[in-house]
Amino acid sequence: MAEGDSSALAELYDAHGSAVYTLALRIVRQVRHAEEIVQEVFSQAWRQAGRYDPARATVTGWLLMMTRARALDALRARAARPDAAQ
């Protein structure tokens, strides 16, 4: 994936998409927001694939860490704009 192989991204999504979605949904509790987070996480993984360090985390751990961060950011953003459409 770090070399631009889009089929590697598809394989990554197939292997981990469900776990990423489940965590995102558990945190944000809204399907639409969870789906957006999944897109953001895999987009970030694509852009930062070259920075992934297997000595620091498994691929699953890396993706779930990004998911958690994105989901918490989404919650904070919603809390900062309580009148915004959900």
GROMACS .gro file of N, CA, C and O in nm, residues 3-86:
model
  336
    3GLU      N    1   0.340   0.170  -0.154
    3GLU     CA    2   0.390   0.191  -0.290
    3GLU      C    3   0.278   0.227  -0.387
    3GLU      O    4   0.298   0.226  -0.508
    4GLY      N    5   0.158   0.256  -0.334
    4GLY     CA    6   0.047   0.299  -0.418
    4GLY      C    7  -0.037   0.186  -0.474
    4GLY      O    8  -0.112   0.208  -0.569
    5ASP      N    9  -0.030   0.068  -0.418
    5ASP     CA   10  -0.108  -0.046  -0.465
    5ASP      C   11  -0.248  -0.041  -0.407
    5ASP      O   12  -0.270  -0.073  -0.290
    6SER      N   13  -0.346   0.000  -0.490
    6SER     CA   14  -0.483   0.015  -0.441
    6SER      C   15  -0.546  -0.119  -0.403
    6SER      O   16  -0.636  -0.123  -0.319
    7SER      N   17  -0.498  -0.228  -0.461
    7SER     CA   18  -0.552  -0.359  -0.421
    7SER      C   19  -0.512  -0.392  -0.277
    7SER      O   20  -0.585  -0.462  -0.207
    8ALA      N   21  -0.401  -0.338  -0.233
    8ALA     CA   22  -0.360  -0.358  -0.094
    8ALA      C   23  -0.455  -0.285   0.000
    8ALA      O   24  -0.488  -0.336   0.108
    9LEU      N   25  -0.502  -0.168  -0.042
    9LEU     CA   26  -0.600  -0.095   0.038
    9LEU      C   27  -0.730  -0.175   0.045
    9LEU      O   28  -0.791  -0.185   0.152
   10ALA      N   29  -0.771  -0.232  -0.065
   10ALA     CA   30  -0.893  -0.313  -0.067
   10ALA      C   31  -0.879  -0.433   0.026
   10ALA      O   32  -0.973  -0.466   0.101
   11GLU      N   33  -0.764  -0.497   0.025
   11GLU     CA   34  -0.740  -0.610   0.116
   11GLU      C   35  -0.743  -0.566   0.261
   11GLU      O   36  -0.798  -0.634   0.348
   12LEU      N   37  -0.683  -0.451   0.289
   12LEU     CA   38  -0.682  -0.396   0.424
   12LEU      C   39  -0.825  -0.369   0.471
   12LEU      O   40  -0.863  -0.404   0.583
   13TYR      N   41  -0.904  -0.308   0.384
   13TYR     CA   42  -1.044  -0.280   0.417
   13TYR      C   43  -1.122  -0.410   0.441
   13TYR      O   44  -1.197  -0.420   0.538
   14ASP      N   45  -1.104  -0.506   0.353
   14ASP     CA   46  -1.174  -0.634   0.368
   14ASP      C   47  -1.140  -0.702   0.501
   14ASP      O   48  -1.225  -0.761   0.566
   15ALA      N   49  -1.016  -0.691   0.541
   15ALA     CA   50  -0.970  -0.757   0.663
   15ALA      C   51  -1.008  -0.682   0.790
   15ALA      O   52  -1.031  -0.744   0.894
   16HIS      N   53  -1.015  -0.550   0.783
   16HIS     CA   54  -1.031  -0.471   0.905
   16HIS      C   55  -1.149  -0.374   0.906
   16HIS      O   56  -1.173  -0.310   1.008
   17GLY      N   57  -1.219  -0.363   0.795
   17GLY     CA   58  -1.329  -0.267   0.787
   17GLY      C   59  -1.436  -0.288   0.892
   17GLY      O   60  -1.486  -0.191   0.951
   18SER      N   61  -1.470  -0.410   0.919
   18SER     CA   62  -1.574  -0.440   1.017
   18SER      C   63  -1.533  -0.396   1.157
   18SER      O   64  -1.613  -0.335   1.231
   19ALA      N   65  -1.410  -0.423   1.196
   19ALA     CA   66  -1.362  -0.384   1.329
   19ALA      C   67  -1.357  -0.233   1.342
   19ALA      O   68  -1.394  -0.177   1.447
   20VAL      N   69  -1.313  -0.166   1.238
   20VAL     CA   70  -1.306  -0.020   1.240
   20VAL      C   71  -1.446   0.039   1.253
   20VAL      O   72  -1.471   0.126   1.336
   21TYR      N   73  -1.540  -0.013   1.175
   21TYR     CA   74  -1.678   0.036   1.182
   21TYR      C   75  -1.739   0.009   1.319
   21TYR      O   76  -1.804   0.098   1.377
   22THR      N   77  -1.719  -0.109   1.372
   22THR     CA   78  -1.777  -0.145   1.502
   22THR      C   79  -1.727  -0.052   1.612
   22THR      O   80  -1.806  -0.003   1.694
   23LEU      N   81  -1.598  -0.025   1.614
   23LEU     CA   82  -1.543   0.066   1.715
   23LEU      C   83  -1.598   0.207   1.695
   23LEU      O   84  -1.639   0.273   1.792
   24ALA      N   85  -1.599   0.255   1.573
   24ALA     CA   86  -1.649   0.390   1.546
   24ALA      C   87  -1.794   0.402   1.590
   24ALA      O   88  -1.832   0.500   1.656
   25LEU      N   89  -1.876   0.304   1.557
   25LEU     CA   90  -2.017   0.308   1.594
   25LEU      C   91  -2.035   0.301   1.745
   25LEU      O   92  -2.120   0.372   1.802
   26ARG      N   93  -1.955   0.221   1.810
   26ARG     CA   94  -1.964   0.212   1.956
   26ARG      C   95  -1.934   0.347   2.022
   26ARG      O   96  -1.993   0.383   2.122
   27ILE      N   97  -1.842   0.422   1.964
   27ILE     CA   98  -1.805   0.551   2.023
   27ILE      C   99  -1.904   0.662   1.986
   27ILE      O  100  -1.952   0.735   2.072
   28VAL      N  101  -1.936   0.676   1.857
   28VAL     CA  102  -2.018   0.789   1.814
   28VAL      C  103  -2.167   0.760   1.818
   28VAL      O  104  -2.249   0.852   1.817
   29ARG      N  105  -2.206   0.634   1.817
   29ARG     CA  106  -2.345   0.590   1.829
   29ARG      C  107  -2.439   0.642   1.720
   29ARG      O  108  -2.559   0.655   1.741
   30GLN      N  109  -2.384   0.674   1.606
   30GLN     CA  110  -2.465   0.716   1.492
   30GLN      C  111  -2.406   0.655   1.366
   30GLN      O  112  -2.286   0.674   1.337
   31VAL      N  113  -2.488   0.583   1.292
   31VAL     CA  114  -2.441   0.510   1.174
   31VAL      C  115  -2.372   0.602   1.075
   31VAL      O  116  -2.262   0.572   1.027
   32ARG      N  117  -2.435   0.716   1.045
   32ARG     CA  118  -2.378   0.807   0.945
   32ARG      C  119  -2.239   0.855   0.986
   32ARG      O  120  -2.146   0.857   0.905
   33HIS      N  121  -2.225   0.890   1.111
   33HIS     CA  122  -2.094   0.938   1.159
   33HIS      C  123  -1.992   0.824   1.161
   33HIS      O  124  -1.875   0.845   1.128
   34ALA      N  125  -2.035   0.705   1.198
   34ALA     CA  126  -1.943   0.591   1.200
   34ALA      C  127  -1.894   0.560   1.058
   34ALA      O  128  -1.776   0.533   1.037
   35GLU      N  129  -1.984   0.568   0.961
   35GLU     CA  130  -1.944   0.542   0.822
   35GLU      C  131  -1.844   0.647   0.773
   35GLU      O  132  -1.749   0.614   0.702
   36GLU      N  133  -1.866   0.773   0.812
   36GLU     CA  134  -1.771   0.878   0.774
   36GLU      C  135  -1.634   0.853   0.836
   36GLU      O  136  -1.531   0.874   0.772
   37ILE      N  137  -1.633   0.808   0.960
   37ILE     CA  138  -1.507   0.780   1.028
   37ILE      C  139  -1.433   0.667   0.958
   37ILE      O  140  -1.311   0.673   0.941
   38VAL      N  141  -1.505   0.564   0.917
   38VAL     CA  142  -1.441   0.453   0.845
   38VAL      C  143  -1.373   0.505   0.719
   38VAL      O  144  -1.257   0.471   0.692
   39GLN      N  145  -1.443   0.590   0.645
   39GLN     CA  146  -1.382   0.648   0.524
   39GLN      C  147  -1.257   0.727   0.559
   39GLN      O  148  -1.155   0.717   0.491
   40GLU      N  149  -1.266   0.808   0.663
   40GLU     CA  150  -1.152   0.890   0.702
   40GLU      C  151  -1.033   0.806   0.746
   40GLU      O  152  -0.919   0.836   0.710
   41VAL      N  153  -1.060   0.699   0.820
   41VAL     CA  154  -0.951   0.613   0.870
   41VAL      C  155  -0.879   0.545   0.754
   41VAL      O  156  -0.755   0.545   0.749
   42PHE      N  157  -0.953   0.489   0.661
   42PHE     CA  158  -0.886   0.420   0.550
   42PHE      C  159  -0.820   0.517   0.454
   42PHE      O  160  -0.716   0.485   0.394
   43SER      N  161  -0.875   0.637   0.442
   43SER     CA  162  -0.809   0.740   0.363
   43SER      C  163  -0.677   0.780   0.429
   43SER      O  164  -0.573   0.794   0.362
   44GLN      N  165  -0.680   0.797   0.560
   44GLN     CA  166  -0.558   0.830   0.634
   44GLN      C  167  -0.456   0.717   0.624
   44GLN      O  168  -0.336   0.741   0.606
   45ALA      N  169  -0.503   0.594   0.635
   45ALA     CA  170  -0.413   0.478   0.623
   45ALA      C  171  -0.346   0.477   0.486
   45ALA      O  172  -0.226   0.449   0.474
   46TRP      N  173  -0.421   0.508   0.383
   46TRP     CA  174  -0.367   0.513   0.246
   46TRP      C  175  -0.257   0.620   0.236
   46TRP      O  176  -0.150   0.596   0.185
   47ARG      N  177  -0.289   0.740   0.289
   47ARG     CA  178  -0.195   0.852   0.280
   47ARG      C  179  -0.070   0.828   0.365
   47ARG      O  180   0.039   0.872   0.329
   48GLN      N  181  -0.085   0.761   0.478
   48GLN     CA  182   0.026   0.746   0.572
   48GLN      C  183   0.082   0.604   0.577
   48GLN      O  184   0.155   0.571   0.673
   49ALA      N  185   0.055   0.525   0.478
   49ALA     CA  186   0.102   0.386   0.479
   49ALA      C  187   0.253   0.377   0.495
   49ALA      O  188   0.303   0.286   0.563
   50GLY      N  189   0.325   0.467   0.436
   50GLY     CA  190   0.470   0.465   0.446
   50GLY      C  191   0.522   0.494   0.586
   50GLY      O  192   0.636   0.461   0.618
   51ARG      N  193   0.438   0.553   0.668
   51ARG     CA  194   0.479   0.587   0.805
   51ARG      C  195   0.445   0.476   0.905
   51ARG      O  196   0.484   0.485   1.022
   52TYR      N  197   0.371   0.375   0.861
   52TYR     CA  198   0.335   0.266   0.951
   52TYR      C  199   0.462   0.193   0.997
   52TYR      O  200   0.547   0.158   0.918
   53ASP      N  201   0.471   0.170   1.129
   53ASP     CA  202   0.587   0.103   1.188
   53ASP      C  203   0.539  -0.021   1.262
   53ASP      O  204   0.479  -0.010   1.370
   54PRO      N  205   0.565  -0.140   1.207
   54PRO     CA  206   0.518  -0.263   1.272
   54PRO      C  207   0.581  -0.287   1.409
   54PRO      O  208   0.528  -0.365   1.488
   55ALA      N  209   0.689  -0.217   1.440
   55ALA     CA  210   0.750  -0.231   1.573
   55ALA      C  211   0.667  -0.159   1.679
   55ALA      O  212   0.678  -0.191   1.797
   56ARG      N  213   0.584  -0.065   1.636
   56ARG     CA  214   0.503   0.012   1.732
   56ARG      C  215   0.364  -0.044   1.753
   56ARG      O  216   0.307  -0.028   1.861
   57ALA      N  217   0.307  -0.107   1.650
   57ALA     CA  218   0.170  -0.159   1.662
   57ALA      C  219   0.141  -0.256   1.549
   57ALA      O  220   0.203  -0.247   1.442
   58THR      N  221   0.047  -0.345   1.574
   58THR     CA  222  -0.002  -0.430   1.466
   58THR      C  223  -0.083  -0.342   1.371
   58THR      O  224  -0.122  -0.230   1.407
   59VAL      N  225  -0.111  -0.392   1.253
   59VAL     CA  226  -0.195  -0.316   1.160
   59VAL      C  227  -0.331  -0.291   1.223
   59VAL      O  228  -0.385  -0.179   1.216
   60THR      N  229  -0.387  -0.392   1.287
   60THR     CA  230  -0.517  -0.376   1.353
   60THR      C  231  -0.509  -0.268   1.460
   60THR      O  232  -0.596  -0.181   1.467
   61GLY      N  233  -0.407  -0.272   1.541
   61GLY     CA  234  -0.389  -0.172   1.646
   61GLY      C  235  -0.375  -0.032   1.589
   61GLY      O  236  -0.432   0.064   1.642
   62TRP      N  237  -0.302  -0.019   1.480
   62TRP     CA  238  -0.281   0.109   1.414
   62TRP      C  239  -0.413   0.165   1.363
   62TRP      O  240  -0.446   0.282   1.388
   63LEU      N  241  -0.491   0.082   1.297
   63LEU     CA  242  -0.620   0.126   1.243
   63LEU      C  243  -0.717   0.162   1.354
   63LEU      O  244  -0.788   0.262   1.346
   64LEU      N  245  -0.721   0.080   1.459
   64LEU     CA  246  -0.814   0.107   1.569
   64LEU      C  247  -0.773   0.230   1.648
   64LEU      O  248  -0.860   0.304   1.697
   65MET      N  249  -0.644   0.256   1.658
   65MET     CA  250  -0.598   0.377   1.724
   65MET      C  251  -0.643   0.500   1.644
   65MET      O  252  -0.692   0.599   1.702
   66MET      N  253  -0.631   0.494   1.512
   66MET     CA  254  -0.678   0.605   1.428
   66MET      C  255  -0.829   0.619   1.439
   66MET      O  256  -0.880   0.732   1.445
   67THR      N  257  -0.899   0.507   1.444
   67THR     CA  258  -1.045   0.510   1.455
   67THR      C  259  -1.088   0.578   1.584
   67THR      O  260  -1.176   0.664   1.585
   68ARG      N  261  -1.026   0.538   1.693
   68ARG     CA  262  -1.060   0.596   1.823
   68ARG      C  263  -1.036   0.747   1.822
   68ARG      O  264  -1.120   0.825   1.867
   69ALA      N  265  -0.923   0.789   1.770
   69ALA     CA  266  -0.890   0.932   1.765
   69ALA      C  267  -0.992   1.008   1.680
   69ALA      O  268  -1.041   1.114   1.721
   70ARG      N  269  -1.025   0.955   1.564
   70ARG     CA  270  -1.122   1.021   1.476
   70ARG      C  271  -1.259   1.027   1.541
   70ARG      O  272  -1.330   1.126   1.530
   71ALA      N  273  -1.301   0.919   1.606
   71ALA     CA  274  -1.432   0.914   1.669
   71ALA      C  275  -1.441   1.013   1.784
   71ALA      O  276  -1.542   1.085   1.799
   72LEU      N  277  -1.337   1.020   1.866
   72LEU     CA  278  -1.337   1.116   1.976
   72LEU      C  279  -1.336   1.259   1.924
   72LEU      O  280  -1.402   1.346   1.981
   73ASP      N  281  -1.263   1.283   1.816
   73ASP     CA  282  -1.265   1.416   1.753
   73ASP      C  283  -1.406   1.451   1.706
   73ASP      O  284  -1.451   1.565   1.721
   74ALA      N  285  -1.476   1.353   1.650
   74ALA     CA  286  -1.613   1.376   1.603
   74ALA      C  287  -1.705   1.410   1.719
   74ALA      O  288  -1.790   1.500   1.709
   75LEU      N  289  -1.690   1.340   1.830
   75LEU     CA  290  -1.771   1.369   1.949
   75LEU      C  291  -1.743   1.509   2.000
   75LEU      O  292  -1.835   1.583   2.036
   76ARG      N  293  -1.616   1.546   2.006
   76ARG     CA  294  -1.580   1.680   2.053
   76ARG      C  295  -1.637   1.787   1.961
   76ARG      O  296  -1.686   1.891   2.006
   77ALA      N  297  -1.631   1.763   1.832
   77ALA     CA  298  -1.684   1.860   1.735
   77ALA      C  299  -1.835   1.874   1.752
   77ALA      O  300  -1.888   1.986   1.747
   78ARG      N  301  -1.904   1.765   1.772
   78ARG     CA  302  -2.049   1.771   1.793
   78ARG      C  303  -2.081   1.844   1.922
   78ARG      O  304  -2.178   1.920   1.929
   79ALA      N  305  -2.004   1.821   2.025
   79ALA     CA  306  -2.028   1.888   2.154
   79ALA      C  307  -2.003   2.039   2.143
   79ALA      O  308  -2.071   2.118   2.208
   80ALA      N  309  -1.908   2.077   2.059
   80ALA     CA  310  -1.877   2.218   2.041
   80ALA      C  311  -1.985   2.289   1.959
   80ALA      O  312  -1.999   2.411   1.967
   81ARG      N  313  -2.060   2.212   1.879
   81ARG     CA  314  -2.167   2.269   1.795
   81ARG      C  315  -2.298   2.196   1.824
   81ARG      O  316  -2.351   2.127   1.737
   82PRO      N  317  -2.353   2.213   1.943
   82PRO     CA  318  -2.473   2.136   1.978
   82PRO      C  319  -2.595   2.169   1.893
   82PRO      O  320  -2.686   2.088   1.880
   83ASP      N  321  -2.599   2.287   1.830
   83ASP     CA  322  -2.712   2.324   1.746
   83ASP      C  323  -2.699   2.276   1.603
   83ASP      O  324  -2.794   2.288   1.524
   84ALA      N  325  -2.582   2.223   1.567
   84ALA     CA  326  -2.561   2.177   1.428
   84ALA      C  327  -2.648   2.053   1.403
   84ALA      O  328  -2.676   1.975   1.493
   85ALA      N  329  -2.688   2.037   1.280
   85ALA     CA  330  -2.772   1.921   1.243
   85ALA      C  331  -2.694   1.792   1.268
   85ALA      O  332  -2.577   1.781   1.232
   86GLN      N  333  -2.757   1.697   1.328
   86GLN     CA  334  -2.693   1.569   1.358
   86GLN      C  335  -2.695   1.479   1.240
   86GLN      O  336  -2.775   1.429   1.186
   0.00000   0.00000   0.00000
